[in-house]
Amino acid sequence: AQTVTQSQPEMSVQEAETVTLSCTYDTSESDYYLFWYKQPPSRQMILVIRQEAYKQQNATENRFSVNFQKAAKSFSLKISDSQLGDAAMYFCAYRSPFGNEKLTFGTGTRLTIIP
Amino acid sequence: EADIYQTPRYLVIGTGKKITLECSQTMGHDKMYWYQQDPGMELHLIHYSYGVNSTEKGDLSSESTVSRIRTEHFPLTLESARPSHTSQYLCASSDRPGTGSNTEAFFGQGTRLTVV
């Protein structure tokens, strides 16, 4: 079974600065998908960024980028120019293309933005 | 914005009552999921469905049941609510990986259930 580990329960960053959230995972599969989801307080879980394991190039979405290290099974999220609206719980998730294709989540990192 | 809706958003109910949490999506997704999430914690899969008339239990044991009579609708039912059922329930849907760019799951806003 796959597992996802987020070792930082809480992080904080000054507004306009850069922060990196860590995620490692364990799998025996060679093909899979990785995601970062954002869950603002009392609001909907939304996708921040996705990475297909077969792609060597790191995904980027505006101020959000990932550092995907397949051999190390590491998938960190970098948020540049942090904004107050980035404050949320961030979940790293793994999805297998096989079986029930469920998402396996990490325990989350609560990100606080300091004005 | 994701077209997946959950009702109610908040529910406070007495022990022993029967409840149904509604989830509907308009994206035509075959796969639907129910996750349970305690405050500040990770999500655990409790039910999933591959399509109409297909339901399976997830990783976390749950006393709830689900049905999938229509593609767009995936309700979750608790026959007799107990305080231990107090939690947030998130519904999600997804398309099959490899069918395009839609490899992620879309989530509803969740139902926060409190059983007193």
CSV table of C-alpha atoms in Angstrom, one decimal:
chain,number,residue,atom,x,y,z
A,1,ALA,CA,0.0,0.0,0.0
A,2,GLN,CA,1.1,3.5,-0.7
A,3,THR,CA,1.8,6.0,2.1
A,4,VAL,CA,2.3,9.7,2.1
A,5,THR,CA,4.3,11.6,4.7
A,6,GLN,CA,4.2,15.3,5.5
A,7,SER,CA,6.7,16.0,8.3
A,8,GLN,CA,5.8,19.6,8.8
A,9,PRO,CA,2.5,20.0,10.8
A,10,GLU,CA,2.8,23.7,10.7
A,11,MET,CA,4.7,26.3,8.7
A,12,SER,CA,4.7,30.1,8.6
A,13,VAL,CA,6.1,32.5,6.1
A,14,GLN,CA,6.3,36.3,5.8
A,15,GLU,CA,4.1,37.8,3.1
A,16,ALA,CA,5.9,38.0,-0.2
A,17,GLU,CA,8.5,35.5,0.9
A,18,THR,CA,9.0,31.9,-0.4
A,19,VAL,CA,8.2,28.8,1.5
A,20,THR,CA,8.7,25.1,0.7
A,21,LEU,CA,6.4,22.3,2.0
A,22,SER,CA,7.8,18.8,2.2
A,23,CYS,CA,6.2,15.5,1.1
A,24,THR,CA,7.6,12.1,0.8
A,25,TYR,CA,5.8,8.9,-0.3
A,26,ASP,CA,6.3,5.3,-0.5
A,27,THR,CA,5.2,3.1,-3.5
A,28,SER,CA,6.3,0.2,-5.5
A,29,GLU,CA,4.6,1.5,-8.6
A,30,SER,CA,6.4,3.2,-11.4
A,31,ASP,CA,3.5,5.1,-12.8
A,32,TYR,CA,1.4,7.3,-10.6
A,33,TYR,CA,0.1,10.9,-10.0
A,34,LEU,CA,1.0,13.3,-7.3
A,35,PHE,CA,-1.0,16.3,-6.2
A,36,TRP,CA,-0.9,19.2,-3.8
A,37,TYR,CA,-4.4,20.2,-2.5
A,38,LYS,CA,-5.2,23.4,-0.6
A,39,GLN,CA,-8.0,23.4,2.0
A,40,PRO,CA,-8.7,27.0,3.3
A,41,PRO,CA,-10.6,27.1,6.6
A,42,SER,CA,-14.2,26.0,6.2
A,43,ARG,CA,-13.8,26.1,2.4
A,44,GLN,CA,-13.6,23.6,-0.4
A,45,MET,CA,-10.5,21.5,-1.1
A,46,ILE,CA,-9.0,22.7,-4.4
A,47,LEU,CA,-6.2,21.4,-6.5
A,48,VAL,CA,-3.0,23.5,-6.4
A,49,ILE,CA,-0.7,21.5,-8.7
A,50,ARG,CA,-0.3,18.0,-10.2
A,51,GLN,CA,2.6,15.9,-11.4
A,52,GLU,CA,2.6,12.8,-13.5
A,53,ALA,CA,5.4,10.4,-12.4
A,54,TYR,CA,6.5,9.7,-16.0
A,55,LYS,CA,7.3,13.4,-16.6
A,56,GLN,CA,10.7,14.5,-15.6
A,57,GLN,CA,9.9,18.2,-15.8
A,58,ASN,CA,8.7,19.7,-12.6
A,59,ALA,CA,5.2,21.1,-12.7
A,60,THR,CA,4.6,24.8,-12.3
A,61,GLU,CA,1.4,26.9,-11.9
A,62,ASN,CA,2.1,30.6,-11.5
A,63,ARG,CA,3.6,31.1,-8.0
A,64,PHE,CA,3.4,27.4,-7.2
A,65,SER,CA,6.1,24.9,-8.3
A,66,VAL,CA,7.2,21.4,-7.3
A,67,ASN,CA,10.5,19.7,-6.9
A,68,PHE,CA,9.8,16.1,-7.9
A,69,GLN,CA,12.5,13.6,-7.1
A,70,LYS,CA,11.3,10.3,-8.3
A,71,ALA,CA,14.2,8.2,-7.1
A,72,ALA,CA,14.1,9.8,-3.6
A,73,LYS,CA,10.2,9.6,-3.6
A,74,SER,CA,10.0,13.3,-2.7
A,75,PHE,CA,7.5,15.9,-3.9
A,76,SER,CA,7.9,19.3,-2.3
A,77,LEU,CA,5.8,22.4,-3.0
A,78,LYS,CA,7.4,25.8,-3.3
A,79,ILE,CA,5.2,28.9,-3.0
A,80,SER,CA,6.8,32.1,-4.2
A,81,ASP,CA,5.7,35.6,-3.3
A,82,SER,CA,3.4,34.3,-0.6
A,83,GLN,CA,0.1,36.0,-0.2
A,84,LEU,CA,-2.4,36.2,2.6
A,85,GLY,CA,-4.8,34.1,0.6
A,86,ASP,CA,-2.3,31.2,0.6
A,87,ALA,CA,-3.1,30.6,4.2
A,88,ALA,CA,-4.6,27.1,4.4
A,89,MET,CA,-4.0,23.4,5.1
A,90,TYR,CA,-2.0,21.9,2.3
A,91,PHE,CA,-2.3,18.2,1.6
A,92,CYS,CA,0.1,16.1,-0.5
A,93,ALA,CA,-1.7,13.2,-2.2
A,94,TYR,CA,-0.8,10.2,-4.3
A,95,ARG,CA,-3.0,8.5,-6.8
A,96,SER,CA,-2.4,5.2,-8.5
A,97,PRO,CA,-3.7,4.7,-12.0
A,98,PHE,CA,-4.7,1.2,-11.0
A,99,GLY,CA,-7.4,-0.3,-8.8
A,100,ASN,CA,-9.9,2.1,-7.2
A,101,GLU,CA,-7.6,5.1,-8.1
A,102,LYS,CA,-8.3,6.6,-4.7
A,103,LEU,CA,-6.2,9.5,-3.4
A,104,THR,CA,-3.9,8.7,-0.4
A,105,PHE,CA,-3.3,11.8,1.6
A,106,GLY,CA,-0.6,13.0,3.9
A,107,THR,CA,-1.5,14.5,7.3
A,108,GLY,CA,-1.3,18.0,6.0
A,109,THR,CA,0.7,21.1,6.7
A,110,ARG,CA,-1.0,24.2,8.1
A,111,LEU,CA,0.5,27.3,6.4
A,112,THR,CA,0.3,30.6,8.1
A,113,ILE,CA,1.1,33.9,6.3
A,114,ILE,CA,2.5,36.6,8.4
A,115,PRO,CA,1.6,40.1,7.2
B,1,GLU,CA,-14.9,26.0,-10.1
B,2,ALA,CA,-15.8,22.3,-9.5
B,3,ASP,CA,-19.3,21.2,-10.2
B,4,ILE,CA,-19.8,18.9,-7.2
B,5,TYR,CA,-22.2,19.8,-4.5
B,6,GLN,CA,-22.8,18.5,-1.0
B,7,THR,CA,-25.8,19.1,1.2
B,8,PRO,CA,-26.2,20.0,4.0
B,9,ARG,CA,-23.1,21.9,4.8
B,10,TYR,CA,-23.6,21.6,8.5
B,11,LEU,CA,-25.8,19.1,10.4
B,12,VAL,CA,-26.4,18.7,14.1
B,13,ILE,CA,-28.5,15.7,14.9
B,14,GLY,CA,-29.5,13.5,17.9
B,15,THR,CA,-28.2,10.0,18.6
B,16,GLY,CA,-30.2,7.3,16.9
B,17,LYS,CA,-31.5,9.4,14.0
B,18,LYS,CA,-31.2,8.3,10.4
B,19,ILE,CA,-29.4,10.7,8.2
B,20,THR,CA,-28.5,11.0,4.5
B,21,LEU,CA,-25.7,13.2,3.2
B,22,GLU,CA,-26.2,14.2,-0.4
B,23,CYS,CA,-23.5,14.5,-3.1
B,24,SER,CA,-24.1,15.4,-6.7
B,25,GLN,CA,-21.7,16.1,-9.6
B,26,THR,CA,-22.5,17.5,-13.0
B,27,MET,CA,-19.2,16.6,-14.7
B,28,GLY,CA,-20.2,13.1,-15.8
B,29,HIS,CA,-17.5,11.5,-13.8
B,30,ASP,CA,-17.7,7.7,-13.3
B,31,LYS,CA,-15.7,7.6,-10.1
B,32,MET,CA,-17.0,9.0,-6.9
B,33,TYR,CA,-15.6,8.9,-3.4
B,34,TRP,CA,-16.5,9.6,0.2
B,35,TYR,CA,-13.7,10.7,2.6
B,36,GLN,CA,-13.9,11.2,6.3
B,37,GLN,CA,-11.8,14.0,7.9
B,38,ASP,CA,-11.5,14.8,11.5
B,39,PRO,CA,-10.5,18.5,12.2
B,40,GLY,CA,-6.9,19.2,11.1
B,41,MET,CA,-6.3,15.6,10.1
B,42,GLU,CA,-5.8,13.7,6.9
B,43,LEU,CA,-8.6,12.3,4.8
B,44,HIS,CA,-9.5,8.7,5.0
B,45,LEU,CA,-11.5,6.9,2.2
B,46,ILE,CA,-14.7,5.2,3.5
B,47,HIS,CA,-16.5,4.5,0.2
B,48,TYR,CA,-16.0,4.6,-3.5
B,49,SER,CA,-17.9,3.9,-6.7
B,50,TYR,CA,-16.7,3.0,-10.2
B,51,GLY,CA,-20.0,3.8,-11.7
B,52,VAL,CA,-23.8,3.1,-11.5
B,53,ASN,CA,-24.6,0.1,-9.3
B,54,SER,CA,-20.9,-0.2,-8.2
B,55,THR,CA,-20.0,0.6,-4.6
B,56,GLU,CA,-17.1,-0.6,-2.5
B,57,LYS,CA,-15.9,0.0,1.1
B,58,GLY,CA,-12.7,2.1,1.5
B,59,ASP,CA,-9.8,1.8,3.8
B,60,LEU,CA,-11.4,3.2,6.9
B,61,SER,CA,-14.2,1.1,8.3
B,62,SER,CA,-17.5,2.9,8.5
B,63,GLU,CA,-21.0,2.1,9.6
B,64,SER,CA,-22.4,4.2,6.8
B,65,THR,CA,-23.7,2.9,3.5
B,66,VAL,CA,-23.8,4.4,0.0
B,67,SER,CA,-25.7,3.9,-3.2
B,68,ARG,CA,-25.1,4.8,-6.8
B,69,ILE,CA,-28.3,4.6,-8.8
B,70,ARG,CA,-27.4,7.6,-11.1
B,71,THR,CA,-24.0,8.6,-12.3
B,72,GLU,CA,-24.4,12.1,-10.8
B,73,HIS,CA,-25.6,11.1,-7.4
B,74,PHE,CA,-23.8,9.4,-4.5
B,75,PRO,CA,-25.6,9.7,-1.2
B,76,LEU,CA,-24.2,8.4,2.1
B,77,THR,CA,-26.6,7.1,4.8
B,78,LEU,CA,-26.2,6.5,8.5
B,79,GLU,CA,-29.1,4.4,9.8
B,80,SER,CA,-28.5,5.3,13.4
B,81,ALA,CA,-26.2,8.2,14.1
B,82,ARG,CA,-23.9,8.1,17.1
B,83,PRO,CA,-21.5,10.7,18.6
B,84,SER,CA,-18.6,8.7,17.2
B,85,HIS,CA,-19.8,9.6,13.8
B,86,THR,CA,-19.1,13.3,14.4
B,87,SER,CA,-16.7,14.3,11.7
B,88,GLN,CA,-16.5,16.1,8.3
B,89,TYR,CA,-17.5,14.1,5.3
B,90,LEU,CA,-16.1,15.1,1.9
B,91,CYS,CA,-17.4,13.8,-1.4
B,92,ALA,CA,-15.2,13.7,-4.5
B,93,SER,CA,-15.4,12.7,-8.1
B,94,SER,CA,-12.8,12.0,-10.8
B,95,ASP,CA,-12.3,10.9,-14.3
B,96,ARG,CA,-10.2,7.9,-15.2
B,97,PRO,CA,-6.4,8.8,-15.3
B,98,GLY,CA,-5.2,9.0,-18.8
B,99,THR,CA,-8.4,10.2,-20.3
B,100,GLY,CA,-7.1,13.7,-20.6
B,101,SER,CA,-5.9,16.4,-18.2
B,102,ASN,CA,-8.5,15.6,-15.6
B,103,THR,CA,-6.5,13.2,-13.5
B,104,GLU,CA,-7.3,15.0,-10.2
B,105,ALA,CA,-10.3,14.6,-8.0
B,106,PHE,CA,-12.8,17.4,-7.5
B,107,PHE,CA,-14.2,17.9,-4.0
B,108,GLY,CA,-17.4,19.2,-2.6
B,109,GLN,CA,-17.5,21.7,0.2
B,110,GLY,CA,-18.1,19.0,2.8
B,111,THR,CA,-20.7,18.2,5.4
B,112,ARG,CA,-19.7,18.8,9.0
B,113,LEU,CA,-21.8,16.4,11.0
B,114,THR,CA,-22.2,16.6,14.8
B,115,VAL,CA,-24.1,13.9,16.6
B,116,VAL,CA,-25.2,14.9,20.1
